CSV table of C-alpha atoms in Angstrom, one decimal:
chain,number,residue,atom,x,y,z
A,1,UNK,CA,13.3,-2.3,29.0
A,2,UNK,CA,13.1,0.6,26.9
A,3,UNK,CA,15.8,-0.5,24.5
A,4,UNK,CA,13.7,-3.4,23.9
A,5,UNK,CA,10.7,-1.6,23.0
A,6,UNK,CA,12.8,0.5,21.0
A,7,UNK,CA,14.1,-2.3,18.8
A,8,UNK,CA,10.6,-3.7,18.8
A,9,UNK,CA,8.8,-0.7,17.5
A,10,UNK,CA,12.0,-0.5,14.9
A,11,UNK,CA,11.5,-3.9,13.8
A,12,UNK,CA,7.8,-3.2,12.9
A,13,UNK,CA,8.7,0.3,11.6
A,14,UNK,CA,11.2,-1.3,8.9
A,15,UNK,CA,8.2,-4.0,7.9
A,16,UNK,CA,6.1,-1.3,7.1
A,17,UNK,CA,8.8,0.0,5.1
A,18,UNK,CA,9.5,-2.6,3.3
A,19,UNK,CA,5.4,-3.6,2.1
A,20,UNK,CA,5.5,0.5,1.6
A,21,UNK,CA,8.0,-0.1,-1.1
A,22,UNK,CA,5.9,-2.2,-2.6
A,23,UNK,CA,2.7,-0.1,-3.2
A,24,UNK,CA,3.5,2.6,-5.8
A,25,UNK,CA,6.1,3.2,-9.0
A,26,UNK,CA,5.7,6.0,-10.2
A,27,UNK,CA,6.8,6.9,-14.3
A,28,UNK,CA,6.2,9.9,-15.8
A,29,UNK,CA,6.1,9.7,-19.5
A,30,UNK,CA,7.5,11.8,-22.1
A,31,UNK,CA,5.1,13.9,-23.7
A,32,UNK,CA,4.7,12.9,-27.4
A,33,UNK,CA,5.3,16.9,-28.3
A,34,UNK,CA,8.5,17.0,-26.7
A,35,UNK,CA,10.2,16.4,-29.8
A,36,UNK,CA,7.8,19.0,-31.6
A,37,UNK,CA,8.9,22.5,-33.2
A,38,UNK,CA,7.1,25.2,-31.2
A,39,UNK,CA,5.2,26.6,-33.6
A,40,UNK,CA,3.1,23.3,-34.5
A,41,UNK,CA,3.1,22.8,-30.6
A,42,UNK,CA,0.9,26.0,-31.1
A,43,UNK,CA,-1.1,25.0,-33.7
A,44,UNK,CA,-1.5,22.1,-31.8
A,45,UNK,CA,-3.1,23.5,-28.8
A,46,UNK,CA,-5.2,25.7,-30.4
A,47,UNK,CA,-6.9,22.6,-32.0
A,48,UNK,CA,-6.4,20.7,-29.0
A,49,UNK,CA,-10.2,20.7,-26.9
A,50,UNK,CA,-9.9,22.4,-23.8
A,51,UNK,CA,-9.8,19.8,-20.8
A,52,UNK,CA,-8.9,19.4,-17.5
A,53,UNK,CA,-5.4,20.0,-16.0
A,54,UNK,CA,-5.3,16.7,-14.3
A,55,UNK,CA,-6.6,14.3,-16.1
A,56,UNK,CA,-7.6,10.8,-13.9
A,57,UNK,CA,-8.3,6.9,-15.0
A,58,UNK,CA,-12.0,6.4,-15.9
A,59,UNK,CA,-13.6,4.4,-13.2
A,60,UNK,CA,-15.9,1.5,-13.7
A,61,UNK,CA,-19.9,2.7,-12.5
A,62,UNK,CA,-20.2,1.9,-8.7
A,63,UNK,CA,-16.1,2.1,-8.4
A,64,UNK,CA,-16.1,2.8,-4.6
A,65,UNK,CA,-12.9,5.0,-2.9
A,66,UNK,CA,-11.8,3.9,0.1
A,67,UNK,CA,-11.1,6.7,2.2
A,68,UNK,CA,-7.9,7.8,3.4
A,69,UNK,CA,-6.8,7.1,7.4
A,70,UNK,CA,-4.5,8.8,9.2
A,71,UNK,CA,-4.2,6.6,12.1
A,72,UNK,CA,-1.2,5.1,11.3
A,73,UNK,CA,0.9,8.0,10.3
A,74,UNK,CA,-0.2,9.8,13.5
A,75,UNK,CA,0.6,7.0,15.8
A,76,UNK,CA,4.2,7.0,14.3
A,77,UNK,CA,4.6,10.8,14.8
A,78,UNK,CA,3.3,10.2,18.4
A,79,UNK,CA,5.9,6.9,19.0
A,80,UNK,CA,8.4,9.1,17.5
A,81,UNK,CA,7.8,12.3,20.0
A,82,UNK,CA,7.5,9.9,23.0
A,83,UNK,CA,10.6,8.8,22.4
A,84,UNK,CA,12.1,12.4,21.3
A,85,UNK,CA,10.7,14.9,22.7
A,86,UNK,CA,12.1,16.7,26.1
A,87,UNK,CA,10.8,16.0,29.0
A,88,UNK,CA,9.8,13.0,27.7
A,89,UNK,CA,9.4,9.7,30.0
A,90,UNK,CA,11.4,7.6,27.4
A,91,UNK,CA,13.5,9.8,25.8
A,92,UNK,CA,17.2,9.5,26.2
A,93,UNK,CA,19.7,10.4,23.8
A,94,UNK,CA,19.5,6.4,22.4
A,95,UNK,CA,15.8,6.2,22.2
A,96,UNK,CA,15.8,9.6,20.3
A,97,UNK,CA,18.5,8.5,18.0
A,98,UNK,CA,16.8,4.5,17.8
A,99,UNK,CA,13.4,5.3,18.2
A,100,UNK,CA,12.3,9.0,17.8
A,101,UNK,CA,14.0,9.9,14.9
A,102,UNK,CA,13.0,7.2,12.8
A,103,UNK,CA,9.5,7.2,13.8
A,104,UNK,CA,8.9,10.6,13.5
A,105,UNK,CA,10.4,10.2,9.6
A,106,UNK,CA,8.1,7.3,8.7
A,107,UNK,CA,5.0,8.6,10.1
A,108,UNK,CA,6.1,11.8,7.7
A,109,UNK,CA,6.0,9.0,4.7
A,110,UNK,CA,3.0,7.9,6.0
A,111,UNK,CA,1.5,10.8,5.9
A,112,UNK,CA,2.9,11.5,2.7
A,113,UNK,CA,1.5,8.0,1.1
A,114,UNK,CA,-2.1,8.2,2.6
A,115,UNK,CA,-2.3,11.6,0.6
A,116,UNK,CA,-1.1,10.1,-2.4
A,117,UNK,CA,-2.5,7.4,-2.7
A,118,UNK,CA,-5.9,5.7,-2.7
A,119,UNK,CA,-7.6,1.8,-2.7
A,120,UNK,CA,-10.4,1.7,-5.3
A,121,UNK,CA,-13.0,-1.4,-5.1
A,122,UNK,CA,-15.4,-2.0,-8.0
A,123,UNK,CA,-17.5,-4.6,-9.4
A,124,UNK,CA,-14.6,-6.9,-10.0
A,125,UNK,CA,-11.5,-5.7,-9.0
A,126,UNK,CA,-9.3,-3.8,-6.0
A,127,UNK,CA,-6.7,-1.5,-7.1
A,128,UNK,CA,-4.2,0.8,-5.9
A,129,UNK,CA,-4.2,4.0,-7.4
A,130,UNK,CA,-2.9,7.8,-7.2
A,131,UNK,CA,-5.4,10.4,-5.3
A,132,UNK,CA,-6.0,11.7,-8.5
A,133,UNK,CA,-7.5,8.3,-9.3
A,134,UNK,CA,-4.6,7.6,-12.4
A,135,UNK,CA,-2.9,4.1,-12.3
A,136,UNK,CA,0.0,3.8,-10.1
A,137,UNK,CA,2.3,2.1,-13.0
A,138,UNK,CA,3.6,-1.6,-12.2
A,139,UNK,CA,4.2,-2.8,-8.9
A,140,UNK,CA,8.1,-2.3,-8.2
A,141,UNK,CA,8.8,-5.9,-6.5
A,142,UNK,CA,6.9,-8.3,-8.7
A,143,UNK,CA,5.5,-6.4,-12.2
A,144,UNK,CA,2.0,-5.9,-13.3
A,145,UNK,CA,0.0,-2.9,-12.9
A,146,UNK,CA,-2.3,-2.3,-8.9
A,147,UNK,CA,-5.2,-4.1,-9.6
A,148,UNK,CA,-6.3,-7.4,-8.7
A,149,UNK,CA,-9.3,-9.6,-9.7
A,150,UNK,CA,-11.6,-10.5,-6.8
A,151,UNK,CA,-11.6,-13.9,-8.0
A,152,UNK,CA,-7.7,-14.4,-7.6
A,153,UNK,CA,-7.7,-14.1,-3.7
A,154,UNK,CA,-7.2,-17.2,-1.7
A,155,UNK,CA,-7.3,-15.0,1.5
A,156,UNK,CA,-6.5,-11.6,3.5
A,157,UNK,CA,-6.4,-10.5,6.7
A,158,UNK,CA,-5.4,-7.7,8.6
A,159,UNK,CA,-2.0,-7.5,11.1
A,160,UNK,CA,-2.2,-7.0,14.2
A,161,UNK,CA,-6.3,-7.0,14.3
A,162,UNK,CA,-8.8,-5.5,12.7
A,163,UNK,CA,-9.4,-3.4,15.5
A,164,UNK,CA,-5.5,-1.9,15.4
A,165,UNK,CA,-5.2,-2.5,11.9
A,166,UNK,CA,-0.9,-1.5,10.7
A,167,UNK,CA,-0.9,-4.0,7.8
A,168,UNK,CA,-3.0,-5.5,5.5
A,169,UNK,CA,-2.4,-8.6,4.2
A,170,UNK,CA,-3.4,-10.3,1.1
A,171,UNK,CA,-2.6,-13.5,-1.4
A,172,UNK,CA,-4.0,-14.0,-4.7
A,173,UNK,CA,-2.8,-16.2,-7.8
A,174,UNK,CA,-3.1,-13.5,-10.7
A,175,UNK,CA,0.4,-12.6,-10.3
A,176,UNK,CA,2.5,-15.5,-12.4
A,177,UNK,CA,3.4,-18.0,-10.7
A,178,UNK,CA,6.9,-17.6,-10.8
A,179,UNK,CA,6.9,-14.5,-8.8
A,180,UNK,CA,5.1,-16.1,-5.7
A,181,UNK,CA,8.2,-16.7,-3.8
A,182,UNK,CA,9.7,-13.2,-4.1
A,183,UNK,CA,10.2,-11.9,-0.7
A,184,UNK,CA,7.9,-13.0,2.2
A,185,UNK,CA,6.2,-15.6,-0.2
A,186,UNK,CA,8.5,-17.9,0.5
A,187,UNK,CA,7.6,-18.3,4.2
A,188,UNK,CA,4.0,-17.9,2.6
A,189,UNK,CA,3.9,-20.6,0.5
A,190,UNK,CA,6.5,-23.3,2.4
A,191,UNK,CA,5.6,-26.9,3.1
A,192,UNK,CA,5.3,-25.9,6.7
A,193,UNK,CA,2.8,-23.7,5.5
A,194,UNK,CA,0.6,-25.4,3.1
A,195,UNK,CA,0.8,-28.0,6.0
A,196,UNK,CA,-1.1,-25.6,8.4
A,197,UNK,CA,-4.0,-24.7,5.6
A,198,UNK,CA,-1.9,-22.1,3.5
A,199,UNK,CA,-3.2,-22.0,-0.3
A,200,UNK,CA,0.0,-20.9,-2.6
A,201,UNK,CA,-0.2,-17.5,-4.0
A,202,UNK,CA,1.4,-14.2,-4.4
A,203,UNK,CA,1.8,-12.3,-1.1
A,204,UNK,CA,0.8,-8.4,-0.5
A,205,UNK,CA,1.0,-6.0,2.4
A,206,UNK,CA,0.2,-2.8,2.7
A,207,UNK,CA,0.6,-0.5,5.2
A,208,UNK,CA,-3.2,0.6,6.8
A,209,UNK,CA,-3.2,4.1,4.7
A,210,UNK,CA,-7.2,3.4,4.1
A,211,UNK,CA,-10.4,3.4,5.6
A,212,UNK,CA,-9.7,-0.7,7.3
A,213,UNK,CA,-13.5,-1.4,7.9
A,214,UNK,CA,-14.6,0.2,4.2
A,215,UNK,CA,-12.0,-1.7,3.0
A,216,UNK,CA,-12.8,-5.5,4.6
A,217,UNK,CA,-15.9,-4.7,4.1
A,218,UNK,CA,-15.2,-4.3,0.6
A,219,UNK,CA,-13.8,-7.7,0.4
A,220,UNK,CA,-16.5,-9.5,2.0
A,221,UNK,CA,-18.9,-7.7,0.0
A,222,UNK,CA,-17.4,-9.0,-3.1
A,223,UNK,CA,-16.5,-12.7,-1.9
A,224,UNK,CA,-13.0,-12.5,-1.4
A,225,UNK,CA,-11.4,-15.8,-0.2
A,226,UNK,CA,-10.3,-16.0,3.3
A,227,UNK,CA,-8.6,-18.8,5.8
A,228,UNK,CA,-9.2,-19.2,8.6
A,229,UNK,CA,-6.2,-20.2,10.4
């Protein structure tokens, strides 16, 4: 029925959510001349060498960008007018209120995350950063800064399939160890699931705001870990 594929597409809308919440904390930082008198702010400046407005995190040689996918934000926007929009097979005034009004919203902070916000892979690390290529600050749900060692996975994978990517998945052990069971780690990293081949670790998904095939790619390039399960 239609209310079940509204709940459904809701149920995998509020995932996304939730692993969204999870990429980015963003901190802004008090200039250090806040607190100066404006007059040495001038002399300041004028000794100050003239750079660049936006100034970005210096990238290790070879650091390569994944690039940004709209996929994912677009297919909300297009759930969210199938269910909205008038004349519409499956709109109704509870699909538009359950379904199309949500969906258009998150494929609006989709959108608004794929252009903020990039996936870096260099010679020994991936990393989340800002488009501008500056750190993202420390992850929100478990600490530490966006960037993981290579060497720390134990696997990834990508949900549904790598051919419909909407989540990427991946566990690695350079998070302490004490935050491993925060949220869906503790599903992650139950007996049940060690019993099936699951190696403890620190859980991450993302929603697929990059380049999937770059990005896999990426990981196999560099060795990554991976189960298969």
């Amino acid at each position: 029925s239609y209310i079940m594929i509204t709940m459904n597409l809701l149920k995998s809308s509020l995932l996304l959510l939730i692993s969204s919440t999870s990429v980015q904390s963003f901190t802004t930082t008090p200039s250090p001349l806040a607190s100066v008198p404006r007059n040495t702010k001038k002399a300041v400046d004028l000794a100050r060498p003239t750079t660049s407005k936006t100034t970005s995190t210096s990238l290790a040689v070879g650091t390569e960008i994944v690039e940004p996918s709209y996929n994912l934000a677009l297919g909300s926007l297009a759930l969210g007018a199938a269910f909205g929009v008038p004349g519409s097979p499956l709109k109704s005034k509870l699909s538009a209120f359950l379904g199309g009004i949500p969906l258009t919203l998150f494929g609006l902070f989709l959108a608004f995350q794929t252009t903020t916000l990039r996936f870096t892979l260099d010679d020994d690390n991936f990393s989340l950063v800002k488009s501008n290529l500056e750190s993202t600050g420390e992850n929100v749900v478990v600490g530490g800064e966006n960037v993981w060692s290579y060497k720390s996975f134990v696997n990834y994978d990508v949900f549904p399939s790598r051919n419909f990517p909407i989540l990427i998945y991946f566990k690695e052990t350079q998070t302490p160890e004490d935050q491993w069971n925060i949220g869906p780690g503790e599903q992650a990293n139950s007996e049940e699931a060690l019993a099936k081949g699951a190696v403890r670790g620190q859980v991450h998904f993302f929603p697929a705001i990059g380049n999937t095939e770059q990005l896999i790619g990426g990981f196999e390039k560099h060795d990554c870990a991976k189960l298969d399960l």
